[in-house]
Amino acid sequence: MDPTLILIGALMLVISILLSPLSSRLGMPVLLIFLVVGMLMGEDGPGGLAFDDFELAFVVGNLALALILLDGGMRTRAETFRVGLRPALLLASIGVLITATVAAVTAWWLFDLHWMTAALIGAIISSTDAAAVFSLLQGRGLHLNERVGATLEIESGSNDPMAIFLTLLLVTLIDGDMASGWSSLLLLVEQFGIGSVLGIVGGRSMVWVLNRARLMPALYPLLVAAYGLALFAATNLLGGSGFLAIYLAGVVLGNRHVRMMPMILQVHDGLAWLAQMSLFLILGLLVNPSQLLPLAGGGLVLALVMILVARPLAVLSTLWPFSFNLRELSFISWVGLRGAVPIVLALFPVMHGIDEAGLIFNIAFFVVLVSLVVQGSSLASLARWLELEVPAAGEPHRRLPLDVPAAGDHELMLFPLQGERWERPCPVGRLNLPEGSDLAGVFRERECLHPEPALTVGKGDVVAVFARPAALDELGRSLSGREPPRYLAQRAFFGDFVLNGDALLGDVEEVYGIEFDALSPELTLADCFARRTKGHPVVGDRVRLGPVTLVARETEADRVTRVGLRMDEGARS
């Protein structure tokens, strides 16, 4: 291999990584920086590198997306399926079809294309992109309410089969290999059915292998990556959706007890970032900005129709039966992010030698560019403006698995003590650690202190705890690993009073001197949330009752167990 190409590729990665802090300063998605660096190094940019190897880009794109979906699946909690699975699946199937139809009609009108070519463009740009969604939701530190976050993550990880099905079907029809209705239906069933079955079976077999293998700690993450890619390739060979299979395998893996899981997640976080950088850099190299300028007007209109018409129509058409409020529907409508998947799908017409394949690729690229700039740069601020961000439990600074049989699934977790609550020193005996957890030590000014009963801890200390993963949320609440922004402070968000979910409205009326004339005093606070959310409440849900607002603080098995009570300013006085 030419050393010059290796040098250029390595320098592109270095430049992209060094420029990544600009994303937070400029409010733009970091993926856009990788894309722009690739374009600048391309034929029309200062780099002048001529790159037109679509086959290599196709291979790299598929492998990168597989790793990104595997990492995203491992970070998707199974309990989020309780509120997000059904709406996400509707949005990932019917919603994609609606989006593709609106985009096809718009492309046909704007670019004067044959209706089948326009339909192919609609199919290619119809799905949201898991790489973009996972990067923006997880990378920006956004902690959305569970109903919205779960729906977006599950949808982005599961809508690829429908887009791939529509793209392959239309490519086949344009090629002249007419498919019957039955064979088209069979293709759809194969994509979803084989992908789902092999993903679940492959994930369970991966768990079995990982828990029985005795390897060096550093080899476990590599085994997961290799196993996942093997599953991805095998599913594609059998006619299923490899993307769906590897995402579901990641979900199964992330929600089972697996040896060395914290290390696996830590390494795969780096692998996912490497995959995203490589993918967007190579896709940026493929495009020539000079070819985008002639279609800028039509491409901008198509992108805006996708953002302002197609996505909202798909969301409202599929999510109306569920308990989403207007703020949540507005946000989900806006987060129809297009990213690498449409560009990779746009390589199919090129690989099949379809007429106008270059135009199709450039249109898809332009739509992705506008989506990343317009939607990606406004996502965090919109979530906060719509008040959909909720306080997050404190995460440990480090999680270190103890690969010793006698330790079971215990880990060593490090929690830095920050925020106002730690301004006053607290004895270690009053830390209120969960059952089965124990204090290992306290780090202060580069020294390790033995946790004697007389020792006090405070702001700036780092507490080391031996605990099981199941105790992580409770530890986070007890030790509060980071200080949230003011608008997400516990008292500001949930209110000054904390009540049990089974408290009766009549008792609340007596204690706080409030009258709820329209509701029976025999109703519990949990019942109020169940009525408002159709039985699936999540943390952050609100119920307005006269001069007060009830905020769901903790939930368990579709029932609110702890409620925050916020009084209006008039009620306070």
XYZ file of C-alpha atoms in Angstrom:
573
model
C 0.000 0.000 0.000
C 1.200 3.480 -0.863
C 2.707 5.114 2.269
C 1.397 8.458 1.013
C -2.202 7.279 1.279
C -1.582 6.000 4.808
C -0.033 9.338 5.759
C -2.955 11.304 4.282
C -5.530 9.085 5.979
C -3.789 9.327 9.343
C -3.453 13.113 9.061
C -7.160 13.408 8.241
C -7.993 11.508 11.409
C -5.611 13.674 13.457
C -7.064 16.895 12.047
C -10.643 15.712 12.622
C -9.940 14.728 16.228
C -8.181 18.026 16.997
C -11.047 20.006 15.449
C -13.762 18.058 17.284
C -13.892 20.518 20.265
C -15.145 23.122 17.773
C -18.453 21.285 17.611
C -19.467 22.345 21.124
C -18.169 25.893 20.653
C -19.941 26.421 17.321
C -23.001 24.361 18.252
C -22.624 22.025 15.276
C -22.562 18.202 15.189
C -19.056 16.767 15.390
C -19.960 14.453 12.476
C -20.257 17.525 10.268
C -16.628 18.393 11.016
C -15.496 14.956 9.827
C -17.556 15.369 6.656
C -16.137 18.833 5.938
C -12.549 17.655 6.510
C -13.127 14.885 3.970
C -14.523 17.377 1.445
C -11.583 19.752 1.973
C -9.124 16.917 1.363
C -11.037 15.849 -1.759
C -10.585 16.713 -5.395
C -12.226 20.161 -5.181
C -10.585 21.104 -1.895
C -7.075 22.252 -0.921
C -6.040 18.599 -0.467
C -6.733 17.809 -4.122
C -7.025 14.071 -3.432
C -8.916 12.337 -6.250
C -10.948 9.507 -4.746
C -13.707 7.655 -6.598
C -13.474 4.124 -5.208
C -17.175 3.588 -4.503
C -16.699 -0.108 -3.761
C -14.190 0.631 -0.986
C -16.477 3.346 0.391
C -19.379 0.871 0.351
C -17.406 -1.740 2.311
C -16.069 0.796 4.817
C -19.542 2.314 5.203
C -21.191 -1.015 5.979
C -18.523 -2.098 8.471
C -18.544 1.293 10.200
C -22.334 1.369 10.503
C -22.287 -2.165 11.909
C -19.870 -1.176 14.683
C -21.838 1.992 15.440
C -25.096 0.046 15.736
C -23.444 -2.599 17.929
C -22.215 0.078 20.331
C -25.564 1.863 20.307
C -27.413 -1.396 20.971
C -25.233 -2.198 23.977
C -26.149 1.182 25.486
C -29.907 0.747 24.929
C -31.590 -0.416 28.111
C -34.234 -3.118 27.720
C -36.564 -1.316 30.125
C -36.861 1.527 27.593
C -38.702 -0.893 25.277
C -41.612 -0.661 27.735
C -42.458 2.842 26.511
C -40.580 3.147 23.218
C -40.845 -0.144 21.317
C -44.315 0.090 19.761
C -44.153 3.743 18.675
C -40.593 3.282 17.404
C -41.510 0.260 15.270
C -44.448 2.117 13.708
C -42.224 5.094 12.998
C -39.501 2.803 11.606
C -41.880 1.095 9.154
C -44.980 3.107 8.251
C -43.191 6.343 9.076
C -40.344 5.524 6.685
C -42.854 4.706 3.933
C -44.656 8.034 4.448
C -41.362 9.935 4.446
C -40.178 8.172 1.275
C -43.462 8.985 -0.501
C -43.369 12.697 0.334
C -39.676 12.900 -0.616
C -40.299 11.057 -3.903
C -43.106 13.408 -4.969
C -40.972 16.434 -4.067
C -37.903 15.112 -5.947
C -40.037 14.308 -9.014
C -41.397 17.852 -9.042
C -38.078 19.621 -8.354
C -35.672 17.733 -10.611
C -38.011 16.602 -13.431
C -37.033 12.956 -12.991
C -38.691 9.730 -14.026
C -41.091 8.743 -11.274
C -39.133 5.580 -10.484
C -35.863 7.492 -10.101
C -37.636 10.009 -7.853
C -39.037 7.119 -5.795
C -35.502 5.731 -5.432
C -34.297 9.094 -4.077
C -37.199 9.104 -1.615
C -36.318 5.598 -0.408
C -32.632 6.442 0.010
C -33.209 9.506 2.196
C -36.206 8.088 4.094
C -34.500 6.673 7.186
C -32.975 8.474 10.122
C -29.387 7.615 10.907
C -28.294 5.741 14.025
C -24.762 7.158 13.892
C -26.050 10.732 13.944
C -28.754 10.096 16.564
C -26.505 8.129 18.961
C -23.713 10.684 18.565
C -25.919 13.695 19.247
C -28.010 12.184 22.040
C -25.190 10.423 23.883
C -22.255 12.623 22.878
C -23.932 15.898 23.890
C -24.722 14.563 27.368
C -28.451 15.012 26.800
C -30.623 13.004 29.177
C -34.055 13.130 27.566
C -37.164 11.828 29.203
C -37.401 8.082 28.688
C -40.391 8.134 26.318
C -38.670 10.433 23.814
C -35.123 9.076 24.144
C -36.205 5.436 23.861
C -38.377 6.090 20.820
C -35.622 7.940 18.973
C -32.899 5.397 19.763
C -34.978 2.317 18.927
C -36.328 3.931 15.756
C -32.900 4.933 14.463
C -31.550 1.447 15.121
C -34.462 -0.396 13.497
C -35.593 1.691 10.510
C -32.764 0.666 8.184
C -34.456 -2.584 6.986
C -37.433 -0.685 5.544
C -35.197 1.851 3.779
C -32.926 -0.927 2.475
C -35.957 -2.928 1.301
C -37.381 0.050 -0.609
C -33.976 0.903 -2.100
C -33.213 -2.663 -3.247
C -36.721 -3.078 -4.652
C -36.524 0.111 -6.701
C -32.972 -0.605 -7.890
C -34.195 -4.018 -9.067
C -37.187 -2.490 -10.854
C -35.076 0.188 -12.558
C -32.575 -2.470 -13.643
C -35.433 -4.166 -15.472
C -35.569 -7.254 -13.267
C -39.269 -6.868 -12.495
C -40.208 -8.327 -9.151
C -43.676 -9.650 -8.426
C -45.665 -8.471 -5.462
C -45.010 -11.746 -3.674
C -41.260 -11.569 -4.166
C -41.270 -7.966 -2.914
C -43.178 -9.025 0.185
C -40.764 -11.922 0.658
C -37.823 -9.498 0.523
C -39.414 -7.375 3.262
C -40.120 -10.411 5.461
C -36.569 -11.665 4.971
C -35.057 -8.296 5.931
C -37.060 -7.965 9.152
C -37.603 -11.639 10.029
C -34.133 -13.077 9.473
C -32.509 -9.972 10.917
C -34.609 -10.113 14.090
C -34.198 -13.851 14.714
C -30.455 -13.968 14.053
C -29.905 -10.783 16.053
C -31.564 -12.202 19.182
C -30.053 -15.679 18.785
C -26.633 -14.239 17.953
C -26.755 -11.901 20.941
C -27.580 -14.732 23.335
C -24.835 -16.935 21.919
C -22.412 -14.025 22.263
C -23.324 -13.706 25.957
C -22.788 -17.458 26.435
C -19.343 -17.360 24.792
C -18.180 -14.245 26.670
C -19.144 -15.627 30.071
C -17.348 -18.917 29.481
C -14.213 -17.722 27.727
C -11.099 -17.162 29.828
C -9.168 -14.466 28.008
C -6.906 -11.541 28.698
C -9.107 -8.557 29.693
C -8.091 -6.589 26.583
C -9.379 -9.346 24.283
C -13.030 -9.274 25.403
C -13.924 -6.052 23.503
C -12.198 -7.391 20.390
C -14.123 -10.660 20.659
C -17.399 -8.712 20.801
C -16.445 -6.671 17.717
C -15.376 -9.746 15.737
C -18.443 -11.744 16.798
C -20.731 -8.853 15.910
C -19.214 -8.373 12.448
C -19.447 -12.123 11.802
C -23.134 -12.007 12.735
C -23.633 -8.956 10.501
C -22.046 -10.683 7.490
C -23.832 -14.021 8.060
C -27.235 -12.285 8.286
C -26.603 -10.423 5.033
C -25.565 -13.676 3.327
C -28.871 -15.257 4.384
C -30.882 -12.345 2.988
C -31.690 -10.611 6.276
C -30.865 -7.143 7.550
C -27.387 -7.259 9.050
C -27.906 -3.795 10.504
C -30.987 -4.894 12.457
C -29.281 -8.126 13.558
C -26.169 -6.479 14.974
C -28.242 -3.777 16.713
C -30.465 -6.374 18.405
C -27.413 -8.451 19.340
C -25.990 -5.350 21.019
C -29.258 -4.812 22.918
C -29.224 -8.432 24.157
C -25.562 -8.161 25.129
C -25.975 -4.838 26.933
C -28.879 -6.096 29.040
C -27.374 -9.378 30.247
C -24.731 -10.059 32.841
C -21.499 -10.200 30.822
C -17.956 -10.452 32.109
C -15.826 -7.328 31.668
C -18.796 -5.321 30.382
C -17.503 -1.896 31.537
C -14.232 -2.501 29.675
C -16.155 -3.703 26.602
C -18.238 -0.512 26.595
C -15.201 1.689 27.120
C -13.282 0.165 24.204
C -16.327 0.107 21.933
C -16.917 3.785 22.609
C -13.538 4.412 20.983
C -14.262 1.935 18.171
C -17.580 3.647 17.436
C -15.892 7.036 17.234
C -13.189 5.627 14.933
C -15.909 4.089 12.750
C -17.819 7.377 12.566
C -14.714 9.379 11.711
C -13.562 6.920 9.037
C -17.048 6.711 7.548
C -17.685 10.443 7.297
C -14.166 11.210 6.114
C -14.346 8.711 3.254
C -17.854 9.863 2.310
C -16.603 13.453 2.303
C -13.813 12.434 -0.077
C -16.314 10.936 -2.519
C -18.249 14.145 -3.128
C -17.109 17.115 -5.200
C -18.587 20.403 -3.924
C -18.577 21.793 -7.478
C -21.150 19.140 -8.416
C -23.386 20.135 -5.510
C -23.709 23.800 -6.490
C -25.974 23.282 -9.560
C -28.537 21.406 -7.481
C -28.226 23.564 -4.349
C -31.592 25.269 -4.850
C -33.592 22.109 -5.451
C -31.613 20.201 -2.835
C -32.324 22.853 -0.208
C -36.056 22.771 -0.968
C -36.078 18.956 -0.788
C -34.196 19.010 2.528
C -36.593 21.576 4.003
C -39.606 19.562 2.850
C -38.078 16.521 4.566
C -37.583 18.517 7.778
C -40.776 20.572 7.860
C -43.304 18.341 6.077
C -42.297 14.699 5.615
C -40.920 13.987 9.081
C -43.705 15.769 11.026
C -46.331 14.042 8.861
C -44.739 10.639 9.529
C -44.521 11.328 13.274
C -48.091 12.587 13.648
C -49.483 9.747 11.497
C -47.836 6.998 13.548
C -47.504 8.310 17.113
C -50.988 9.768 17.694
C -52.297 6.614 19.447
C -49.626 6.866 22.114
C -49.217 9.176 25.105
C -46.899 11.749 23.546
C -47.669 15.369 24.316
C -47.219 18.232 21.864
C -43.737 19.112 23.120
C -42.551 15.512 22.677
C -44.094 15.179 19.214
C -42.468 18.453 18.159
C -39.036 17.282 19.264
C -39.326 13.832 17.648
C -40.481 15.554 14.448
C -37.377 17.729 14.473
C -34.927 14.901 15.204
C -35.333 13.224 11.806
C -31.582 13.323 11.378
C -30.111 12.140 8.098
C -26.522 10.938 8.235
C -24.334 8.192 6.861
C -27.079 5.661 6.060
C -28.644 7.668 3.185
C -25.203 8.282 1.685
C -24.304 4.592 1.935
C -27.664 3.655 0.388
C -26.960 6.166 -2.393
C -24.002 3.984 -3.341
C -26.380 1.172 -4.432
C -27.374 2.933 -7.711
C -23.706 3.672 -8.398
C -22.725 0.040 -7.829
C -25.541 -1.122 -10.159
C -24.597 1.368 -12.883
C -28.014 3.045 -12.920
C -28.428 6.139 -15.066
C -28.333 9.384 -13.080
C -26.638 7.544 -10.191
C -24.286 10.505 -9.752
C -27.220 12.901 -9.421
C -28.904 10.598 -6.897
C -25.712 10.428 -4.801
C -25.217 14.200 -4.834
C -28.857 14.885 -3.897
C -28.651 12.445 -0.971
C -25.369 14.019 0.167
C -26.817 17.526 0.013
C -29.894 16.525 2.030
C -27.644 14.951 4.690
C -25.497 18.094 4.806
C -28.502 20.353 5.372
C -29.954 17.964 7.974
C -26.738 17.912 10.006
C -26.384 21.695 9.879
C -30.001 22.676 10.550
C -31.289 19.867 12.774
C -28.066 18.663 14.377
C -26.921 22.099 15.511
C -30.264 22.922 17.163
C -31.049 19.600 18.854
C -29.662 20.313 22.340
C -31.081 23.823 22.614
C -34.492 22.675 21.349
C -34.639 19.844 23.910
C -33.995 22.341 26.700
C -36.410 24.912 25.314
C -39.154 22.259 25.146
C -38.188 21.152 28.683
C -37.631 17.528 27.684
C -34.294 17.122 29.451
C -34.487 15.501 32.872
C -31.906 15.319 35.698
C -29.546 12.386 35.217
C -28.354 10.098 37.959
C -24.694 10.625 38.774
C -22.423 8.414 36.712
C -19.166 7.071 38.129
C -15.998 8.580 36.767
C -14.614 5.062 36.239
C -16.010 1.524 36.381
C -13.389 -1.192 36.740
C -14.539 -4.840 36.517
C -12.931 -7.281 38.947
C -12.081 -10.306 36.815
C -11.773 -12.621 39.809
C -14.223 -15.528 40.369
C -14.503 -14.807 44.106
C -15.665 -11.220 43.386
C -18.660 -12.316 41.330
C -20.028 -9.366 39.365
C -18.717 -6.703 41.765
C -16.944 -3.708 40.244
C -14.798 -0.896 41.578
C -16.543 2.422 40.927
C -15.028 5.872 41.407
C -17.364 8.784 42.226
C -16.031 12.372 42.422
C -17.964 14.402 45.016
C -19.109 17.671 43.421
C -21.810 20.268 43.898
C -23.255 22.256 46.758
C -24.416 19.215 48.733
C -20.785 18.296 49.462
C -19.720 21.751 50.675
C -20.317 20.504 54.243
C -18.186 17.438 55.212
C -20.092 14.205 55.747
C -18.943 11.195 57.840
C -18.404 8.108 55.700
C -20.812 6.184 57.904
C -23.670 8.383 56.687
C -23.116 7.908 52.952
C -26.139 5.593 52.767
C -24.642 3.080 50.350
C -26.937 0.409 48.821
C -27.024 -3.054 50.338
C -24.173 -5.223 49.072
C -21.921 -2.200 48.452
C -18.913 -1.196 50.505
C -16.514 1.708 50.652
C -13.063 0.783 49.343
C -11.270 4.046 50.021
C -11.234 7.817 49.613
C -8.803 9.716 47.382
C -7.829 13.223 48.466
C -4.966 15.340 47.124
C -3.236 12.343 45.496
C -3.444 10.236 48.638
C -5.600 7.207 49.425
C -7.331 7.414 52.812
C -8.609 4.392 54.702
C -12.411 4.659 55.228
C -12.375 4.724 59.027
C -15.628 5.680 60.811
C -14.154 9.012 61.902
C -13.220 10.007 58.328
C -15.312 12.730 56.707
C -15.633 13.340 52.970
C -16.514 16.498 51.085
C -16.288 18.394 47.828
C -13.223 17.454 45.778
C -12.838 13.955 47.237
C -13.134 10.836 45.083
C -14.957 7.926 46.698
C -14.079 4.360 45.627
C -16.893 1.843 46.107
C -17.171 -1.914 45.564
C -20.666 -2.543 44.173
C -22.721 -4.563 41.712
C -23.972 -2.952 38.474
C -27.568 -3.190 39.743
C -26.726 -0.638 42.451
C -25.404 1.938 39.978
C -28.495 4.173 39.859
C -28.881 4.243 43.630
C -25.188 4.999 44.072
C -25.479 7.804 41.543
C -28.326 9.383 43.489
C -26.463 8.993 46.806
C -23.079 10.269 45.675
C -24.165 12.626 42.880
C -21.122 12.378 40.646
C -21.630 15.686 38.848
C -23.282 19.052 39.387
C -26.197 19.595 36.980
C -27.009 22.992 35.427
C -29.257 25.250 37.487
C -32.407 24.565 35.467
C -31.923 20.813 36.089
C -31.215 21.084 39.787
C -33.388 18.624 41.687
C -35.394 21.261 43.584
C -35.857 23.479 40.537
C -37.007 20.601 38.339
C -39.048 18.437 40.716
C -40.164 21.058 43.236
C -39.616 21.574 46.950
C -41.810 18.713 48.174
C -41.445 14.960 47.602
C -44.484 12.706 47.975
C -45.134 8.994 47.591
C -47.003 7.923 44.481
C -49.691 6.209 46.550
C -50.566 9.425 48.429
C -54.268 10.349 48.067
C -55.355 13.669 46.550
C -57.557 14.207 49.598
C -54.540 13.978 51.909
C -52.573 16.393 49.731
C -55.482 18.850 49.889
C -55.488 18.732 53.687
C -51.731 19.018 54.175
C -51.050 21.782 51.644
C -54.410 23.585 51.697
C -55.074 22.976 47.988
C -58.447 22.121 46.434
C -58.774 19.738 43.459
C -62.501 20.117 42.858
C -62.537 18.301 39.505
C -60.965 15.083 40.824
C -61.983 12.504 43.401
C -60.054 12.744 46.693
C -59.719 8.936 46.592
C -57.410 9.095 43.563
C -53.701 8.567 44.198
C -51.015 10.735 42.657
C -49.884 7.704 40.637
C -53.424 7.371 39.226
C -53.253 10.951 37.966
C -50.135 10.133 35.955
C -51.578 6.839 34.685
C -54.600 8.682 33.293
C -52.517 11.357 31.600
C -49.932 8.994 30.046
C -52.181 6.022 29.139
C -50.417 3.791 31.628
C -46.770 4.427 30.654
C -45.423 7.292 32.813
C -41.741 8.238 32.738
C -39.531 10.417 34.909
C -40.197 14.065 34.103
C -43.885 13.675 33.194
C -46.051 16.496 34.529
C -49.648 16.791 35.621
C -51.056 20.251 36.252
C -53.614 20.342 39.081
C -54.861 23.846 39.815
C -52.113 25.906 41.439
C -49.574 23.034 41.573
C -47.685 20.845 39.140
C -46.935 17.207 39.902
C -43.651 15.921 38.429
C -42.858 12.209 38.186
C -39.625 11.730 40.129
C -39.256 7.927 40.182
C -41.120 5.157 38.346
C -41.262 1.397 38.657
C -43.141 -1.056 36.419
C -45.314 1.588 34.726
C -46.261 3.262 38.005
C -45.013 6.492 39.538
C -43.568 5.775 42.974
C -42.200 9.214 43.934
C -43.688 12.567 42.978
C -42.314 16.080 43.136
C -44.753 18.883 43.932
C -44.118 22.333 42.480
C -46.246 25.258 43.538
C -46.915 28.275 41.333
C -45.570 31.592 42.557
C -49.099 32.692 43.479
C -49.648 29.578 45.552
C -46.342 30.115 47.381
C -47.355 33.561 48.516
